[in-house]
Short mmCIF file of C-alpha atoms and ligand atoms in Angstrom, two decimals:
data_model
loop_
_atom_site.label_atom_id
_atom_site.label_comp_id
_atom_site.label_asym_id
_atom_site.label_seq_id
_atom_site.Cartn_x
_atom_site.Cartn_y
_atom_site.Cartn_z
CA MET A 1 -10.03 -16.36 -20.14
CA THR A 2 -11.77 -13.75 -17.94
CA PRO A 3 -9.17 -12.00 -15.74
CA LEU A 4 -9.50 -12.83 -12.03
CA ILE A 5 -8.88 -9.59 -9.95
CA LEU A 6 -8.15 -9.82 -6.18
CA VAL A 7 -9.22 -6.71 -4.39
CA THR A 8 -8.24 -6.16 -1.06
CA ASN A 9 -7.09 -3.24 1.52
CA ASP A 10 -5.80 -2.46 4.84
CA ASP A 11 -8.76 -0.36 6.00
CA GLY A 12 -11.15 -3.38 6.34
CA ILE A 13 -14.10 -4.75 4.59
CA HIS A 14 -16.48 -1.95 5.22
CA ALA A 15 -14.29 0.92 3.92
CA PRO A 16 -15.97 2.96 1.14
CA GLY A 17 -12.42 3.19 -0.88
CA LEU A 18 -12.59 -0.70 -1.07
CA ALA A 19 -16.23 -0.83 -2.20
CA ILE A 20 -15.69 1.76 -4.86
CA LEU A 21 -12.41 0.14 -6.11
CA ALA A 22 -13.93 -3.13 -6.65
CA LEU A 23 -17.06 -1.71 -8.41
CA ALA A 24 -14.83 0.26 -10.86
CA LEU A 25 -12.84 -3.10 -11.73
CA GLN A 26 -15.91 -5.14 -12.33
CA GLY A 27 -15.84 -4.17 -15.85
CA LEU A 28 -12.32 -5.57 -16.56
CA GLY A 29 -13.29 -9.02 -15.26
CA GLN A 30 -14.12 -11.25 -12.23
CA THR A 31 -13.31 -9.39 -8.84
CA VAL A 32 -13.08 -11.04 -5.58
CA ILE A 33 -12.72 -9.10 -2.37
CA VAL A 34 -10.62 -10.44 0.49
CA ALA A 35 -10.32 -7.77 3.13
CA PRO A 36 -9.63 -7.69 6.99
CA ASP A 37 -12.55 -7.51 9.27
CA GLN A 38 -11.11 -4.20 10.99
CA ASP A 39 -8.86 -1.38 10.21
CA ASN A 40 -5.34 -2.50 9.68
CA SER A 41 -3.79 0.65 8.69
CA ALA A 42 -0.05 0.79 9.35
CA ALA A 43 -0.02 -2.92 9.91
CA SER A 44 2.77 -3.03 7.34
CA HIS A 45 3.48 -6.67 5.78
CA SER A 46 2.83 -8.61 9.39
CA LEU A 47 1.74 -11.86 8.99
CA THR A 48 -0.56 -13.53 11.83
CA MET A 49 0.94 -16.83 13.05
CA LYS A 50 0.26 -17.28 16.74
CA ARG A 51 -3.23 -17.62 16.49
CA PRO A 52 -5.86 -19.41 13.65
CA LEU A 53 -7.46 -17.26 11.26
CA ARG A 54 -11.17 -17.16 10.21
CA VAL A 55 -12.36 -16.56 6.76
CA LYS A 56 -16.07 -15.20 6.60
CA ASP A 57 -17.92 -15.64 3.28
CA LEU A 58 -20.12 -12.49 2.86
CA GLY A 59 -21.60 -13.66 -0.48
CA ARG A 60 -21.20 -12.22 -4.12
CA ASN A 61 -17.34 -12.67 -3.85
CA ARG A 62 -16.62 -10.98 -0.83
CA TYR A 63 -14.71 -12.53 2.21
CA SER A 64 -13.52 -11.02 5.50
CA VAL A 65 -10.52 -12.25 7.39
CA ASP A 66 -9.80 -11.56 10.80
CA GLY A 67 -6.02 -10.85 10.22
CA THR A 68 -3.94 -8.49 8.52
CA PRO A 69 -3.69 -7.33 4.73
CA THR A 70 -0.76 -9.68 4.19
CA ASP A 71 -2.96 -12.73 5.78
CA CYS A 72 -5.87 -11.75 3.44
CA VAL A 73 -3.41 -11.93 0.47
CA THR A 74 -1.86 -15.11 1.43
CA LEU A 75 -5.34 -16.91 2.28
CA ALA A 76 -6.77 -15.75 -1.15
CA MET A 77 -4.05 -16.94 -3.22
CA GLY A 78 -3.62 -20.30 -0.99
CA LYS A 79 -7.35 -21.19 -0.44
CA ILE A 80 -10.09 -18.85 -1.40
CA LEU A 81 -9.39 -18.27 -5.17
CA PRO A 82 -9.82 -20.85 -7.93
CA HIS A 83 -6.40 -20.09 -9.38
CA LYS A 84 -3.65 -17.44 -9.38
CA PRO A 85 -5.25 -13.98 -9.80
CA HIS A 86 -3.90 -12.17 -12.86
CA LEU A 87 -3.81 -8.93 -10.85
CA VAL A 88 -4.14 -7.87 -7.00
CA VAL A 89 -5.35 -4.49 -6.39
CA SER A 90 -4.91 -3.06 -2.98
CA GLY A 91 -6.95 0.23 -1.83
CA ILE A 92 -8.29 2.82 -2.15
CA ASN A 93 -6.37 4.15 0.85
CA PRO A 94 -7.91 7.41 2.25
CA GLY A 95 -4.61 9.19 2.66
CA PRO A 96 -1.22 9.04 0.71
CA ASN A 97 1.26 6.29 0.96
CA LEU A 98 4.56 8.24 -0.04
CA GLY A 99 8.03 8.21 0.72
CA ASP A 100 9.09 6.27 4.24
CA ASP A 101 5.33 5.85 5.25
CA VAL A 102 5.64 3.12 2.53
CA SER A 103 7.26 0.79 4.86
CA TYR A 104 4.56 1.16 7.48
CA SER A 105 1.58 0.73 4.87
CA GLY A 106 -0.77 -2.05 4.90
CA THR A 107 -2.01 -0.89 1.53
CA VAL A 108 1.39 -1.39 0.00
CA SER A 109 2.24 -4.34 1.89
CA ALA A 110 -0.71 -6.35 0.49
CA ALA A 111 0.44 -5.46 -3.10
CA VAL A 112 4.14 -6.64 -1.97
CA GLU A 113 2.39 -10.09 -0.85
CA GLY A 114 0.73 -10.38 -4.32
CA THR A 115 3.93 -9.85 -5.99
CA MET A 116 5.85 -12.18 -3.82
CA LEU A 117 3.20 -14.79 -4.57
CA GLY A 118 3.74 -14.18 -8.39
CA ALA A 119 0.70 -12.06 -9.22
CA PRO A 120 0.92 -8.54 -10.69
CA SER A 121 -0.11 -6.10 -8.02
CA LEU A 122 -0.48 -2.63 -7.33
CA ALA A 123 -1.57 -0.30 -4.42
CA VAL A 124 -3.81 2.77 -4.61
CA SER A 125 -3.97 5.73 -2.25
CA LEU A 126 -5.63 9.00 -2.25
CA ALA A 127 -3.38 11.80 -1.41
CA GLY A 128 -5.00 14.30 0.68
CA GLU A 129 -7.80 14.53 3.65
CA GLU A 130 -11.44 14.30 3.81
CA PRO A 131 -13.48 14.76 1.84
CA PHE A 132 -12.04 12.18 -0.47
CA TYR A 133 -12.64 11.85 -4.28
CA PHE A 134 -12.36 8.03 -4.45
CA GLU A 135 -13.96 8.12 -7.81
CA THR A 136 -10.73 9.96 -9.57
CA ALA A 137 -8.60 7.18 -8.20
CA ALA A 138 -10.93 4.49 -9.13
CA VAL A 139 -11.07 5.62 -12.72
CA PHE A 140 -7.33 5.60 -12.87
CA ALA A 141 -6.92 2.58 -11.13
CA VAL A 142 -9.07 0.64 -13.97
CA LYS A 143 -6.95 2.42 -16.75
CA LEU A 144 -4.01 1.10 -14.82
CA ALA A 145 -5.05 -2.20 -14.21
CA GLN A 146 -6.04 -2.54 -17.88
CA THR A 147 -2.59 -1.64 -18.98
CA ILE A 148 -1.15 -4.12 -16.54
CA LEU A 149 -3.63 -7.04 -17.68
CA GLY A 150 -2.00 -6.19 -21.30
CA LYS A 151 1.28 -5.81 -20.69
CA GLY A 152 2.08 -7.42 -17.27
CA LEU A 153 4.83 -5.85 -15.12
CA PRO A 154 8.64 -6.03 -14.50
CA LYS A 155 9.55 -9.23 -12.50
CA ASP A 156 9.13 -8.62 -8.94
CA THR A 157 7.91 -5.33 -9.20
CA LEU A 158 4.64 -3.71 -7.82
CA LEU A 159 3.32 -0.17 -8.65
CA ASN A 160 2.74 2.15 -5.82
CA VAL A 161 0.16 4.66 -6.93
CA ASN A 162 -0.79 7.83 -5.22
CA VAL A 163 -3.63 10.02 -6.76
CA PRO A 164 -4.06 13.64 -5.74
CA ASN A 165 -7.28 14.01 -3.94
CA ARG A 166 -9.34 16.04 -6.19
CA ARG A 167 -11.48 15.83 -9.30
CA PRO A 168 -10.26 14.19 -12.47
CA GLU A 169 -10.29 17.42 -14.56
CA GLU A 170 -8.03 19.10 -11.72
CA ILE A 171 -5.15 16.48 -12.27
CA GLN A 172 -2.24 17.60 -14.16
CA GLY A 173 -1.04 14.26 -15.70
CA VAL A 174 0.76 11.17 -14.49
CA ARG A 175 4.39 11.19 -13.55
CA PHE A 176 6.84 8.05 -12.68
CA THR A 177 8.33 8.70 -9.77
CA ARG A 178 11.12 7.43 -7.06
CA GLN A 179 10.15 7.02 -3.59
CA GLY A 180 11.09 10.00 -1.36
CA ARG A 181 11.77 10.98 2.26
CA ARG A 182 9.47 11.76 4.82
CA VAL A 183 10.92 13.72 7.95
CA TYR A 184 8.62 13.68 10.95
CA ASP A 185 8.64 16.67 13.45
CA GLY A 186 7.44 15.84 16.84
CA ALA A 187 5.98 12.66 15.72
CA ILE A 188 5.44 11.57 19.82
CA LYS A 189 2.78 13.35 21.44
CA GLU A 190 3.05 13.11 25.14
CA THR A 191 -0.13 13.62 26.89
CA LEU A 192 -2.02 12.71 30.35
CA ASP A 193 -5.11 10.25 30.72
CA PRO A 194 -7.92 11.38 32.89
CA TRP A 195 -6.04 9.86 36.00
CA GLY A 196 -3.04 12.24 35.38
CA ARG A 197 -1.01 9.12 33.86
CA GLN A 198 1.41 9.87 31.00
CA HIS A 199 1.01 8.23 27.69
CA TYR A 200 2.15 8.69 24.28
CA TRP A 201 0.43 8.98 20.84
CA ILE A 202 2.60 8.26 17.81
CA GLY A 203 2.19 10.07 14.46
CA GLY A 204 0.66 13.15 15.94
CA GLY A 205 3.39 15.42 14.65
CA THR A 206 3.42 17.42 11.34
CA PRO A 207 5.46 15.77 8.61
CA PHE A 208 7.30 17.46 5.85
CA TRP A 209 8.62 16.39 2.74
CA ASP A 210 12.26 16.28 1.97
CA ALA A 211 11.82 18.11 -1.49
CA GLY A 212 13.83 15.87 -3.72
CA GLU A 213 13.60 15.80 -7.90
CA ASP A 214 11.57 13.11 -9.20
CA THR A 215 9.92 12.08 -5.98
CA ASP A 216 6.43 10.55 -5.21
CA ALA A 217 5.75 13.37 -2.73
CA GLN A 218 6.99 16.19 -5.37
CA ALA A 219 4.47 14.86 -8.00
CA ILE A 220 1.61 14.93 -5.67
CA VAL A 221 2.48 18.52 -4.68
CA ALA A 222 2.53 19.67 -8.34
CA GLY A 223 -1.08 17.88 -8.86
CA TYR A 224 0.15 14.75 -10.79
CA VAL A 225 -0.70 11.11 -10.23
CA SER A 226 2.52 9.61 -8.81
CA ILE A 227 3.66 6.01 -9.90
CA THR A 228 6.48 4.50 -8.20
CA PRO A 229 7.69 1.17 -9.03
CA LEU A 230 8.91 -0.83 -5.73
CA HIS A 231 10.83 -4.10 -5.16
CA PHE A 232 11.30 -5.88 -2.14
CA ASP A 233 15.01 -6.48 -2.68
CA LEU A 234 16.09 -3.86 0.15
CA THR A 235 19.64 -4.49 -0.83
CA ASN A 236 21.56 -1.33 -1.05
CA HIS A 237 23.56 -2.66 -3.93
CA ALA A 238 25.94 0.49 -4.22
CA ALA A 239 26.65 0.05 -0.49
CA LEU A 240 27.27 -3.66 -1.13
CA SER A 241 29.89 -2.91 -3.55
CA MET A 242 31.49 -0.25 -1.39
CA LEU A 243 31.61 -2.23 1.52
CA ARG A 244 33.09 -5.24 -0.42
CA LYS A 245 35.75 -3.20 -1.90
CA GLU A 246 36.52 -1.07 1.31
CA TRP A 247 35.70 -3.23 4.49
CA ARG A 248 38.19 -5.98 5.37
CA LEU A 249 36.46 -7.88 8.36
CA SER A 250 37.76 -10.94 9.99
CA LEU A 251 36.81 -13.04 13.07
CA LEU A 252 40.76 -13.44 13.80
CA PRO A 253 42.12 -10.76 15.81
MN1 LIG B 301 -5.25 2.43 5.44
#
């Protein structure tokens, strides 16, 4: 059977990274694009439940949804696609999704949703700033997609892929990594509007990375593609054992 590949993103249906990714994946099977009609970056895993959603058929297996990346994957897998896709690919995000930022990421959350609904999924981001070398990430995404279509993925696990923003020949290699930590410094900017009223911008600070061994961020700094296997069981299993052993809680006095 020809592989059915769902392509989505959080930057919206018109984002260049989405078009380049879908085009690159076409050689592997039938691609269907279902993406938000607007930029949904930092939408995290939000689901629209307080208003109806509309799907626009744009032709040539492209659909836009007036909702979040999670809405897109949910509607694609529940309504739009003829059967469960063999693969869900989210991206290519113009900018990294590393460390703590993963929890805010719409790009990664689309892949989380794909995984929850039972399809092997990956999120692809370009770690860097403009100008973006989308082709570098697209070529690698195809290689990885091919591998996943052959080997599958571990149960309940998605891959968060970050590619250094440079030419393919300038990439050092590929590393499997763990999710690092990102520390924000002065992340809230306080400014005045033209009428002298105070307002705030979140995300304006200069983040720095906790230089941990084997982390996603460290791989990127060293010029490697970072692949982090993620799961959505947020339980801290070591803490669970400790709490069960050492805390005695009761409602009785
Ligand atoms: Mn984005």
